């Protein structure tokens, strides 16, 4: 090593040597910086950065060599041959190839690049030395010293491979140091291995470059390019660092954890939150660490419950999902924590990973699911309660109404008739209240369905109004029903719900009016969009109400008269249900009124015209006499003796032979042993329920090849689900308790006749 120091201190001008060292340091630092920028850009810009890096590095080494040569002290006149000098400049091309090759990240590739770079600099050095022409002398090489210089240069270049590539902070200074040492060892070691011996025959041609000319060319050309490149690169790095600092501040301020990985899935940057949501792997977070290594670290710590027992397969699945263009994963980690990991690929092939701690969201979701299940259970319990209460209330109510109807057909005294009328009125009021409560429950649960079938509008309006003609007359009121000719048509809709709304409105009008009139008008009109609509108006000259009462009139359990006396009674459910029904039919219900000036309720519904069904030939009524051969055999299955008695009393006025049983099993035995014209079946009974009995009867009929006996479900189970279950079991009709005596008698006449006709 002493011979290299002697060459550096004694045989060279220190000023030019210092200038050469400065050019070398600046040029190689710029070259290494540009190589790093090329590696971070996989697009066309990466190629440009790589090319400029090779150019700057080659010029820097070339300028360093000739500046140092100009500082070489010799007693002989030294000039330089142009061809060899320009040939040494061609080493720049090799430098470009080296810079592009530095894009690879494997250690073996970097070793090859370091050897290639040092070898290309050695070639440039000795080609440049061959350009020397010495007046009266010649160069003699010490081969051992030259080989040693080249070997030491390559070893210094290999030190750039040993330095951790992921340490950005120290990588540029360290690699620059080793590269400069490699160049210096090569140059000054090579210079110390040459000797100049006299050669009287050697003369310098005039075409050779002089020292001053070469100095101007080298310093003014190559060194200027190197310095300018360094300046531009420094400014670019300063601007980039400024922008990166601002970006880093913004990233650190993000509430979500963010990590950015390069195209080879190596970590480049991350914010503080990224380490907070991954505390178990936070110590391993450093530039260049691979995502796979972080997963392996977590697996080794048993962080991922779903990876236990299949660690490597789980890692491969996670990496495969991460490799997609976009991926979102919810991961349960140790400590019962949940992380949502979102991976998004960039245009350059990198991956942006956003991590959120969603543990609280998961807990809230579980709490909401629990609350939802509890609400659904409560709703089911409420529905079951309503169904049971409906059944339990309708059963005794059927006895009250049925027995009063049967009693009304017997001779009674005047005061007895008055008391019976009061009982019947109270029973019908209770029945209406029960229906309102069930309708409200069905609307709230979304289980109320609106039918869509053709019906005669004029007939529906008259049917809804005629129920209250007599009560209005009893109060001395004038009662009008007007149906405009345009409204006397067939329409598509739910006739039951339309009649329910109109009946409620007319009932209220009669109830709240003491003098004057009540009218129901049906007409065809148009809405604001010129679409045809049906408009029903119920007017009265009753008590009326003010604007404040109107605001709460359609609210549940509210009435216009809310005082303690509440002269007119009622629950306040009817109008609330009517408005909800109107909304479900895509219509509207509103009102106009003033205190003491009467009221007007307006129902509007979309008009959907329908074709009237074809008229059928009238069916001759079944002639019935008192002869035994004309009597109907009817089976009644009901576990409640009062209900059986009600049916017995009602049908006792008809030519009916009634057979009574207490449960479905007895009904099945009776149906198997004797024929019936009609079967009346309760739904809820001990031993065997009504639905099972109906299915068994239908199975027996199919097996025996017998005709189907008409079956009516005569039950207090009146919800739509119950009606659907009855039809599914094989029943022909469904009559809900409490029923009207006329309804039952009509069904027996109609279906009993059908049963006898089928049996015949």
XYZ file of C-alpha atoms in Angstrom:
760
model
C 0.000 0.000 0.000
C 3.012 2.342 0.571
C 3.782 2.425 -3.137
C 0.274 3.689 -3.873
C 0.630 6.456 -1.251
C 4.048 7.398 -2.612
C 2.580 7.682 -6.112
C -0.281 9.815 -4.806
C 1.789 12.207 -2.662
C 5.120 12.445 -4.505
C 4.388 11.794 -8.184
C 1.172 13.893 -8.521
C 0.300 17.585 -8.193
C -1.972 17.766 -5.170
C -4.148 20.517 -6.666
C -5.085 18.564 -9.753
C -5.416 15.417 -7.645
C -7.862 17.191 -5.340
C -9.828 18.461 -8.359
C -9.949 14.941 -9.806
C -11.149 13.552 -6.457
C -13.878 16.204 -6.270
C -15.110 15.382 -9.780
C -15.019 11.672 -8.912
C -17.021 12.038 -5.682
C -19.640 14.362 -7.177
C -20.002 12.333 -10.353
C -20.245 8.918 -8.695
C -22.634 10.175 -5.989
C -24.858 11.579 -8.736
C -24.610 8.326 -10.680
C -25.609 6.205 -7.671
C -28.488 8.554 -6.871
C -29.789 8.319 -10.427
C -29.492 4.536 -10.297
C -31.696 4.516 -7.187
C -34.239 6.705 -8.969
C -34.168 4.334 -11.939
C -34.847 1.356 -9.678
C -37.879 3.095 -8.149
C -39.371 3.819 -11.586
C -40.261 0.762 -13.621
C -41.730 2.765 -16.499
C -39.961 4.633 -19.323
C -38.610 7.185 -16.863
C -36.646 4.412 -15.194
C -34.851 3.724 -18.491
C -34.054 7.420 -18.865
C -32.689 7.667 -15.324
C -30.575 4.580 -15.934
C -29.136 5.970 -19.171
C -28.265 9.325 -17.582
C -26.716 7.514 -14.603
C -24.418 5.531 -16.911
C -23.456 8.660 -18.851
C -22.662 10.702 -15.730
C -20.757 7.827 -14.081
C -18.694 7.141 -17.199
C -17.832 10.812 -17.750
C -16.992 11.236 -14.063
C -14.519 8.326 -14.049
C -13.074 9.356 -17.406
C -12.615 12.978 -16.281
C -11.135 11.826 -12.974
C -8.556 9.690 -14.800
C -7.311 12.383 -17.141
C -7.331 15.123 -14.501
C -5.167 12.902 -12.338
C -2.939 12.149 -15.352
C -2.440 15.843 -15.916
C -1.245 16.087 -12.326
C 1.356 13.362 -12.933
C 4.874 14.732 -12.537
C 7.411 13.694 -15.168
C 10.667 15.143 -16.452
C 9.729 14.149 -19.973
C 7.211 15.870 -22.201
C 3.922 13.916 -22.204
C 1.236 14.186 -24.853
C -1.852 12.089 -25.652
C -2.917 10.263 -28.804
C -6.441 11.154 -29.941
C -7.651 7.640 -31.005
C -6.774 5.950 -27.720
C -8.157 8.894 -25.724
C -11.480 8.738 -27.562
C -11.498 4.939 -27.255
C -11.266 5.262 -23.489
C -14.267 7.567 -23.650
C -16.219 4.672 -25.207
C -16.239 3.057 -21.792
C -19.253 5.324 -21.151
C -21.337 2.872 -23.166
C -20.404 0.109 -20.756
C -21.384 2.390 -17.891
C -24.888 2.760 -19.378
C -25.288 -1.016 -19.491
C -24.119 -1.242 -15.882
C -26.644 1.366 -14.755
C -29.539 -0.440 -16.463
C -28.421 -3.775 -14.984
C -28.528 -2.233 -11.505
C -32.322 -2.396 -11.741
C -32.196 -6.022 -10.566
C -32.472 -6.563 -6.827
C -30.926 -10.028 -6.409
C -27.536 -10.238 -4.661
C -25.955 -12.349 -7.427
C -26.958 -9.789 -10.061
C -25.491 -6.964 -7.997
C -22.199 -8.859 -7.593
C -22.032 -9.296 -11.367
C -22.761 -5.596 -11.860
C -20.044 -4.557 -9.386
C -17.440 -6.767 -11.102
C -18.517 -5.492 -14.533
C -18.353 -1.871 -13.413
C -14.872 -2.241 -11.883
C -13.655 -4.149 -14.933
C -14.969 -1.480 -17.302
C -13.204 1.242 -15.289
C -9.984 -0.829 -15.393
C -10.302 -1.186 -19.140
C -10.845 2.556 -19.508
C -7.796 3.229 -17.328
C -5.369 1.094 -19.303
C -6.780 2.168 -22.681
C -6.306 5.765 -21.554
C -2.769 4.981 -20.394
C -2.025 3.566 -23.841
C -2.713 7.042 -25.218
C 0.420 8.439 -23.481
C 3.286 9.493 -25.724
C 6.552 10.394 -23.905
C 9.292 12.386 -25.608
C 12.474 10.259 -25.520
C 10.975 7.621 -23.276
C 8.668 4.634 -23.081
C 6.357 3.032 -20.436
C 7.294 -0.208 -18.755
C 4.629 -1.936 -16.608
C 5.060 -3.887 -13.434
C 2.526 -6.608 -14.227
C 2.218 -7.718 -10.618
C 1.491 -4.225 -9.402
C -1.057 -3.610 -12.181
C -2.863 -6.851 -11.440
C -2.875 -6.036 -7.725
C -4.371 -2.611 -8.434
C -7.148 -4.124 -10.544
C -7.855 -6.787 -7.911
C -8.046 -4.245 -5.081
C -10.347 -2.084 -7.197
C -12.742 -4.965 -7.790
C -12.743 -5.856 -4.083
C -13.653 -2.263 -3.183
C -16.445 -2.332 -5.766
C -17.808 -5.550 -4.237
C -18.198 -3.713 -0.925
C -21.191 -1.886 -2.461
C -22.955 -5.248 -2.614
C -22.320 -6.043 1.050
C -24.011 -2.829 2.227
C -27.772 -3.386 2.981
C -29.657 -2.200 -0.058
C -32.826 -1.374 1.901
C -31.044 1.236 4.064
C -31.703 4.303 1.929
C -30.234 6.761 4.422
C -26.682 5.361 4.320
C -26.703 3.475 1.024
C -25.734 6.450 -1.193
C -22.824 7.713 0.994
C -21.500 4.199 1.598
C -21.675 3.128 -2.043
C -20.151 6.437 -3.155
C -17.247 5.940 -0.722
C -16.505 2.405 -1.917
C -16.834 3.429 -5.577
C -14.418 6.384 -5.146
C -11.925 4.200 -3.278
C -12.186 1.610 -6.050
C -11.381 4.263 -8.707
C -8.554 5.775 -6.662
C -6.956 2.395 -5.905
C -7.109 1.506 -9.587
C -5.673 4.783 -10.841
C -2.938 5.431 -8.341
C -2.116 1.754 -7.963
C -1.840 1.455 -11.739
C 0.259 4.618 -11.965
C 2.636 3.255 -9.320
C 3.056 0.087 -11.386
C 4.499 1.928 -14.427
C 8.002 3.175 -15.057
C 9.293 5.542 -17.764
C 12.593 4.380 -19.327
C 14.697 6.310 -21.908
C 14.022 5.593 -25.551
C 16.080 7.906 -27.811
C 14.070 6.832 -30.829
C 10.723 7.980 -29.388
C 9.627 11.398 -30.727
C 6.283 13.222 -30.355
C 4.334 13.921 -33.556
C 2.815 17.364 -33.907
C -0.718 15.855 -34.106
C -0.684 14.815 -30.479
C -2.680 16.813 -27.931
C -0.710 19.010 -25.580
C -1.266 19.033 -21.807
C -2.878 22.483 -21.818
C -5.250 21.572 -24.655
C -6.256 18.342 -22.972
C -6.757 20.129 -19.651
C -9.128 22.634 -21.250
C -11.052 19.884 -23.051
C -11.374 17.532 -20.079
C -12.148 20.116 -17.398
C -14.294 22.319 -19.621
C -16.218 19.378 -21.087
C -16.549 16.242 -18.987
C -16.204 17.905 -15.612
C -18.766 20.567 -16.524
C -21.246 17.876 -17.603
C -20.682 16.034 -14.353
C -21.125 19.164 -12.249
C -24.265 20.213 -14.115
C -25.729 16.727 -13.756
C -24.964 16.785 -10.052
C -26.616 20.204 -9.705
C -29.744 19.120 -11.568
C -29.931 15.884 -9.598
C -29.479 17.745 -6.310
C -32.257 20.184 -7.176
C -34.493 17.303 -8.208
C -33.756 15.415 -5.017
C -34.382 18.530 -2.946
C -37.743 19.079 -4.595
C -38.582 15.409 -4.308
C -37.550 15.370 -0.667
C -39.683 18.444 -0.042
C -42.704 16.827 -1.699
C -42.044 13.534 0.072
C -41.843 15.313 3.438
C -45.221 16.948 2.833
C -46.668 13.677 1.623
C -45.208 11.890 4.618
C -46.803 14.412 6.986
C -50.153 13.883 5.284
C -49.764 10.100 5.450
C -48.791 10.224 9.123
C -51.904 12.311 9.838
C -54.188 9.684 8.302
C -56.485 7.879 10.762
C -55.919 4.641 8.827
C -52.774 2.553 8.743
C -51.038 2.843 5.364
C -48.083 0.950 3.961
C -46.598 1.246 0.471
C -44.821 -1.720 -1.121
C -42.830 -1.813 -4.366
C -43.396 -4.136 -7.328
C -41.457 -6.882 -5.525
C -43.661 -6.497 -2.418
C -40.955 -4.834 -0.338
C -41.963 -2.174 2.164
C -40.950 1.356 1.135
C -42.820 3.609 3.562
C -45.557 3.475 6.208
C -47.210 5.770 8.728
C -47.401 5.587 12.495
C -50.930 4.208 12.453
C -49.747 1.243 10.363
C -47.457 0.247 13.233
C -50.161 0.910 15.843
C -52.682 -1.498 14.299
C -49.931 -4.112 13.852
C -48.143 -3.911 17.227
C -46.998 -7.544 17.061
C -45.044 -7.024 13.819
C -44.143 -3.348 14.391
C -40.508 -4.159 15.378
C -39.984 -5.819 11.984
C -41.146 -2.771 10.017
C -38.185 -1.438 8.051
C -37.507 -0.381 4.497
C -37.098 -3.391 2.232
C -38.790 -6.004 4.425
C -41.006 -8.292 2.362
C -44.694 -8.708 3.058
C -44.229 -12.481 3.101
C -41.694 -12.115 5.933
C -44.191 -10.032 7.924
C -46.864 -12.695 7.419
C -44.428 -15.390 8.510
C -43.594 -13.394 11.637
C -47.294 -13.130 12.493
C -47.838 -16.843 11.836
C -44.887 -17.724 14.080
C -46.554 -15.723 16.872
C -49.923 -17.471 16.279
C -51.579 -14.136 15.524
C -53.981 -15.544 12.940
C -56.441 -18.098 14.284
C -57.510 -19.337 10.856
C -53.869 -20.067 9.927
C -53.155 -22.466 12.780
C -52.469 -25.926 11.445
C -52.140 -24.799 7.810
C -49.622 -21.979 8.074
C -47.881 -22.206 4.696
C -51.120 -22.801 2.787
C -52.661 -19.805 4.548
C -49.697 -17.604 3.628
C -49.934 -18.635 -0.034
C -53.676 -17.937 -0.069
C -53.122 -14.524 1.493
C -50.397 -13.637 -1.024
C -52.557 -14.861 -3.923
C -55.434 -12.655 -2.777
C -53.034 -9.749 -2.326
C -51.782 -10.230 -5.883
C -55.166 -9.292 -7.338
C -55.807 -5.784 -8.630
C -58.022 -5.030 -5.648
C -58.556 -7.081 -2.507
C -60.271 -6.573 0.853
C -59.791 -8.995 3.744
C -61.214 -8.979 7.256
C -58.723 -10.717 9.516
C -59.193 -11.897 13.100
C -55.930 -11.516 15.032
C -54.808 -12.380 18.533
C -56.562 -10.555 21.338
C -59.947 -10.890 19.585
C -59.105 -7.917 17.383
C -60.416 -7.495 13.833
C -58.462 -5.786 11.073
C -59.779 -4.823 7.645
C -56.877 -5.007 5.161
C -57.370 -3.414 1.741
C -54.750 -3.976 -0.978
C -54.723 -1.886 -4.168
C -52.200 -2.192 -6.993
C -50.570 0.918 -8.502
C -49.843 1.512 -12.182
C -46.145 0.679 -11.597
C -46.975 -2.663 -9.968
C -46.593 -1.544 -6.357
C -49.170 -2.235 -3.658
C -50.853 0.255 -1.330
C -52.083 -1.465 1.833
C -54.632 0.266 4.082
C -55.335 -1.299 7.476
C -58.226 -0.351 9.783
C -58.998 -1.654 13.235
C -62.673 -2.638 12.969
C -62.931 -4.372 16.323
C -65.515 -1.869 17.573
C -67.494 -2.213 14.345
C -67.506 -5.981 14.715
C -68.646 -5.714 18.315
C -71.372 -3.271 17.280
C -72.398 -5.638 14.488
C -72.671 -8.495 16.970
C -74.662 -6.287 19.338
C -76.936 -5.206 16.485
C -77.389 -8.801 15.363
C -78.262 -9.773 18.915
C -80.693 -6.870 19.154
C -82.155 -7.795 15.766
C -82.625 -11.409 16.833
C -84.218 -10.241 20.062
C -86.514 -7.886 18.134
C -87.456 -10.638 15.705
C -88.112 -12.986 18.601
C -90.225 -10.309 20.271
C -92.068 -9.719 17.006
C -92.723 -13.445 16.645
C -93.875 -13.571 20.250
C -96.151 -10.599 19.597
C -97.565 -12.241 16.481
C -98.119 -15.482 18.344
C -99.692 -13.549 21.205
C -102.018 -11.691 18.829
C -102.942 -14.915 17.079
C -103.643 -16.629 20.395
C -105.550 -13.657 21.769
C -107.531 -13.433 18.543
C -108.429 -17.088 18.871
C -109.235 -16.867 22.567
C -111.335 -13.709 22.187
C -113.100 -14.743 19.004
C -114.163 -18.112 20.444
C -116.311 -16.739 23.331
C -117.312 -13.764 21.196
C -118.645 -16.188 18.631
C -120.780 -17.700 21.372
C -122.106 -14.292 22.410
C -122.946 -13.125 18.874
C -124.174 -16.512 17.662
C -126.430 -17.098 20.637
C -127.892 -13.589 20.449
C -128.627 -14.133 16.774
C -130.300 -17.443 17.562
C -132.157 -15.827 20.442
C -133.342 -12.970 18.229
C -135.310 -15.487 16.157
C -137.383 -16.531 19.183
C -140.415 -14.707 20.639
C -139.226 -11.991 23.054
C -140.839 -9.277 25.123
C -140.135 -5.650 24.303
C -137.637 -5.051 27.112
C -135.968 -8.383 26.333
C -135.639 -7.378 22.700
C -134.053 -4.065 23.774
C -131.530 -5.818 26.012
C -130.740 -8.300 23.245
C -130.105 -5.459 20.805
C -127.677 -3.896 23.291
C -125.850 -7.203 23.641
C -125.613 -7.577 19.852
C -124.392 -3.985 19.440
C -121.712 -4.482 22.096
C -120.660 -7.740 20.468
C -120.302 -6.121 17.060
C -118.352 -3.225 18.608
C -115.973 -5.677 20.261
C -115.613 -7.558 16.967
C -114.747 -4.321 15.129
C -112.190 -3.383 17.785
C -110.579 -6.816 17.540
C -110.364 -6.556 13.736
C -108.804 -3.075 13.970
C -106.107 -4.282 16.370
C -105.260 -7.261 14.168
C -105.178 -5.089 11.037
C -102.846 -2.641 12.762
C -100.522 -5.475 13.797
C -100.487 -6.902 10.278
C -99.726 -3.496 8.747
C -96.858 -2.901 11.192
C -95.306 -6.302 10.510
C -95.688 -5.953 6.736
C -97.807 -9.095 6.585
C -100.928 -7.396 5.258
C -101.221 -8.055 1.544
C -103.248 -6.019 -0.928
C -105.243 -8.086 -3.412
C -105.398 -7.230 -7.099
C -108.560 -8.529 -8.688
C -111.456 -7.084 -10.698
C -114.589 -5.894 -8.870
C -117.718 -3.874 -9.517
C -116.992 -0.433 -8.078
C -120.609 0.726 -7.862
C -121.666 -2.424 -6.041
C -118.766 -2.139 -3.603
C -119.718 1.469 -2.778
C -123.379 0.565 -2.241
C -122.443 -2.453 -0.080
C -120.243 -0.268 2.125
C -122.953 2.380 2.514
C -126.049 0.253 3.037
C -124.883 -0.995 6.423
C -125.362 2.486 7.853
C -128.516 3.563 6.064
C -130.717 2.288 8.866
C -128.615 3.794 11.734
C -128.630 7.154 9.910
C -132.405 6.980 9.490
C -132.830 6.104 13.159
C -130.986 9.329 14.051
C -133.157 11.348 11.673
C -130.315 12.007 9.216
C -130.610 12.264 5.469
C -128.367 9.626 3.866
C -127.194 9.970 0.261
C -125.123 7.650 -1.941
C -124.146 9.135 -5.308
C -122.185 7.204 -7.923
C -121.419 9.175 -11.066
C -121.932 7.297 -14.347
C -118.171 7.388 -15.066
C -117.590 5.509 -11.782
C -120.104 2.730 -12.468
C -117.362 0.518 -13.892
C -115.277 -2.550 -13.137
C -111.856 -1.762 -11.694
C -108.772 -3.668 -10.558
C -107.900 -3.607 -6.858
C -108.692 -4.908 -3.372
C -112.452 -4.654 -2.909
C -112.268 -5.766 0.740
C -109.885 -2.967 1.724
C -111.768 -0.347 -0.287
C -114.997 -1.318 1.448
C -113.185 -1.345 4.818
C -112.057 2.274 4.360
C -115.435 3.489 3.077
C -117.301 1.647 5.829
C -115.082 3.242 8.476
C -115.541 6.742 7.033
C -119.326 6.390 6.706
C -119.551 4.885 10.205
C -117.669 7.866 11.678
C -119.799 10.320 9.752
C -123.026 8.786 11.086
C -121.578 8.564 14.609
C -120.416 12.197 14.793
C -123.504 13.719 13.114
C -126.681 14.478 15.126
C -128.601 16.583 12.617
C -128.380 17.183 8.889
C -127.040 14.662 6.408
C -124.342 12.149 5.536
C -123.344 11.529 1.935
C -120.996 9.215 0.051
C -119.946 10.230 -3.466
C -117.844 8.248 -5.964
C -116.445 9.849 -9.124
C -113.555 9.686 -11.580
C -110.967 12.478 -11.656
C -107.305 13.195 -12.360
C -104.273 13.973 -10.218
C -101.576 16.580 -10.771
C -99.896 14.381 -13.374
C -103.171 13.960 -15.288
C -103.330 10.266 -14.333
C -106.887 8.980 -13.822
C -107.942 8.408 -10.221
C -110.985 7.349 -8.234
C -112.225 9.927 -5.725
C -114.511 8.967 -2.856
C -115.915 11.775 -0.677
C -117.752 11.247 2.613
C -119.412 14.472 3.858
C -121.406 15.157 6.985
C -122.840 18.042 8.981
C -121.436 16.753 12.267
C -119.369 18.298 15.039
C -116.262 18.923 12.870
C -112.794 19.673 14.245
C -110.057 22.307 14.086
C -106.608 22.302 12.417
C -104.864 21.076 15.583
C -107.201 18.089 15.782
C -106.674 17.390 12.081
C -102.896 17.201 12.594
C -103.284 14.248 14.957
C -106.466 12.747 13.543
C -104.721 9.997 11.545
C -102.415 9.099 14.428
C -103.076 5.900 16.286
C -105.251 6.093 19.383
C -106.185 9.718 18.610
C -109.590 11.321 18.118
C -110.767 14.816 17.388
C -112.730 14.743 20.653
C -110.089 13.998 23.256
C -111.834 15.331 26.319
C -112.621 13.273 29.395
C -116.295 13.018 28.511
C -115.541 11.678 24.993
C -119.144 11.610 24.032
C -118.681 9.387 21.023
C -116.250 6.734 22.255
C -113.967 4.652 20.037
C -110.306 3.640 20.058
C -108.907 6.028 17.472
C -107.472 3.185 15.407
C -109.832 3.245 12.449
C -108.556 6.332 10.617
C -104.896 5.421 11.212
C -105.499 2.018 9.637
C -107.484 3.549 6.775
C -104.671 5.940 5.870
C -102.131 3.118 5.958
C -104.361 0.998 3.747
C -104.731 3.904 1.319
C -100.954 4.290 1.186
C -100.526 0.572 0.550
C -102.929 0.873 -2.393
C -100.850 3.849 -3.703
C -103.618 6.267 -2.838
C -104.225 8.991 -0.258
C -106.688 9.836 2.503
C -107.209 13.405 3.657
C -109.925 15.563 5.221
C -111.324 19.078 5.482
C -113.322 20.371 8.449
C -114.099 23.198 10.784
C -115.595 23.098 14.297
C -119.371 22.870 14.087
C -119.318 22.991 10.285
C -119.142 19.311 9.448
C -116.361 17.339 7.783
C -115.357 15.946 4.399
C -113.042 12.938 4.064
C -111.537 12.365 0.605
C -110.087 9.018 -0.464
C -108.209 8.903 -3.778
C -107.011 5.706 -5.435
C -105.355 4.999 -8.799
C -107.878 4.034 -11.462
C -107.063 0.727 -13.133
C -109.940 -0.324 -15.354
C -110.901 -3.992 -15.647
C -113.181 -6.002 -17.876
C -116.447 -7.209 -16.400
C -116.531 -11.011 -16.180
C -118.787 -12.875 -18.558
C -122.264 -13.445 -17.190
C -123.068 -17.018 -16.223
C -126.442 -18.675 -16.447
C -128.319 -18.472 -13.176
C -128.187 -21.647 -11.124
C -131.546 -22.980 -10.146
C -131.997 -22.825 -6.413
C -132.067 -26.127 -4.663
C -135.597 -27.003 -3.726
C -135.683 -28.093 -0.129
C -138.621 -29.649 1.635
C -139.018 -31.194 4.964
C -138.698 -34.713 3.589
C -135.853 -36.681 5.117
C -134.362 -37.399 1.729
C -133.790 -33.650 1.206
C -131.999 -33.051 4.514
C -128.281 -32.262 4.562
C -125.826 -34.233 6.636
C -123.342 -31.820 8.232
C -120.361 -32.734 10.441
C -119.140 -30.147 12.974
C -115.721 -30.687 14.650
C -115.052 -28.208 17.487
C -113.574 -28.706 20.956
C -115.605 -25.817 22.426
C -119.144 -26.912 23.413
C -120.498 -23.360 23.196
C -119.443 -23.068 19.566
C -121.036 -26.400 18.756
C -124.223 -25.234 20.458
C -124.203 -21.983 18.449
C -123.925 -23.933 15.202
C -126.639 -26.315 16.374
C -129.038 -23.473 17.175
C -128.368 -21.649 13.876
C -128.635 -24.738 11.695
C -131.607 -26.004 13.700
C -133.746 -23.713 11.562
C -132.615 -25.565 8.403
C -133.152 -29.124 7.121
C -129.792 -30.257 8.553
C -128.816 -33.419 10.375
C -125.865 -32.275 12.488
C -123.212 -34.711 13.726
C -120.955 -33.252 16.455
C -117.379 -34.346 17.382
C -114.779 -32.781 19.686
C -111.477 -33.154 17.760
C -109.921 -33.893 14.390
C -109.380 -37.580 15.089
C -113.102 -38.109 15.722
C -113.900 -36.081 12.608
C -111.605 -38.308 10.537
C -113.244 -41.471 11.892
C -116.687 -40.085 11.155
C -115.743 -39.062 7.608
C -114.340 -42.528 6.932
C -117.440 -44.368 8.161
C -120.282 -42.274 6.708
C -120.832 -39.701 3.955
C -121.475 -36.015 4.671
C -122.731 -33.174 2.498
C -120.559 -30.650 4.378
C -117.869 -30.651 7.074
C -117.350 -27.694 9.437
C -113.810 -27.954 10.912
C -112.216 -25.964 13.717
C -108.457 -25.392 13.383
C -107.158 -25.633 16.972
C -108.310 -28.852 18.685
C -106.731 -31.455 20.972
C -105.662 -34.946 19.860
C -105.623 -33.907 16.169
C -105.818 -30.350 14.875
C -108.139 -29.333 12.071
C -105.496 -28.898 9.369
C -104.145 -32.416 9.930
C -107.679 -33.787 9.908
C -108.448 -32.068 6.582
C -105.280 -33.470 5.005
C -106.108 -36.979 6.247
C -109.687 -36.728 4.963
C -108.456 -35.621 1.530
C -105.941 -38.491 1.518
C -108.682 -40.982 2.415
C -110.914 -39.641 -0.364
C -108.107 -39.904 -2.919
C -107.217 -43.433 -1.807
C -110.833 -44.632 -1.824
C -111.645 -42.865 -5.082
C -114.492 -40.994 -3.367
C -115.739 -37.538 -4.253
C -114.408 -34.613 -2.230
C -116.686 -33.432 0.548
C -116.855 -29.613 0.866
C -114.950 -28.544 3.994
C -115.238 -25.155 5.690
C -112.656 -24.113 8.283
C -114.908 -22.621 10.964
C -112.238 -21.164 13.241
C -111.146 -18.210 15.315
C -107.783 -18.229 13.498
C -108.464 -15.362 11.110
C -105.012 -14.161 9.997
C -103.971 -14.415 6.307
C -101.454 -17.128 7.212
C -104.257 -19.197 8.690
C -106.400 -18.783 5.576
C -103.477 -19.810 3.365
C -102.799 -22.848 5.570
C -106.449 -23.871 5.311
C -106.400 -23.756 1.520
C -103.074 -25.602 1.413
C -104.504 -28.382 3.597
C -107.464 -28.847 1.218
C -110.285 -26.799 2.749
C -112.755 -25.157 0.364
C -113.679 -22.107 2.443
C -112.560 -20.257 5.563
C -115.146 -18.649 7.856
C -113.709 -16.708 10.782
C -115.377 -16.546 14.186
C -117.409 -14.706 15.219
C -119.518 -15.263 12.132
C -122.905 -14.020 11.143
C -125.720 -16.574 11.170
C -126.700 -15.617 7.648
C -123.150 -16.284 6.442
C -123.171 -19.774 7.917
C -126.599 -20.580 6.537
C -125.569 -19.343 3.077
C -122.453 -21.517 3.124
C -124.428 -24.586 4.177
C -126.996 -23.965 1.430
C -124.301 -23.399 -1.207
C -121.710 -26.022 -0.314
C -124.132 -28.573 1.064
C -125.952 -28.561 -2.252
C -122.654 -28.963 -4.108
C -121.726 -31.891 -1.912
C -125.021 -33.641 -2.553
C -124.735 -32.987 -6.296
C -121.229 -34.471 -6.355
C -122.313 -37.494 -4.350
C -125.176 -38.079 -6.752
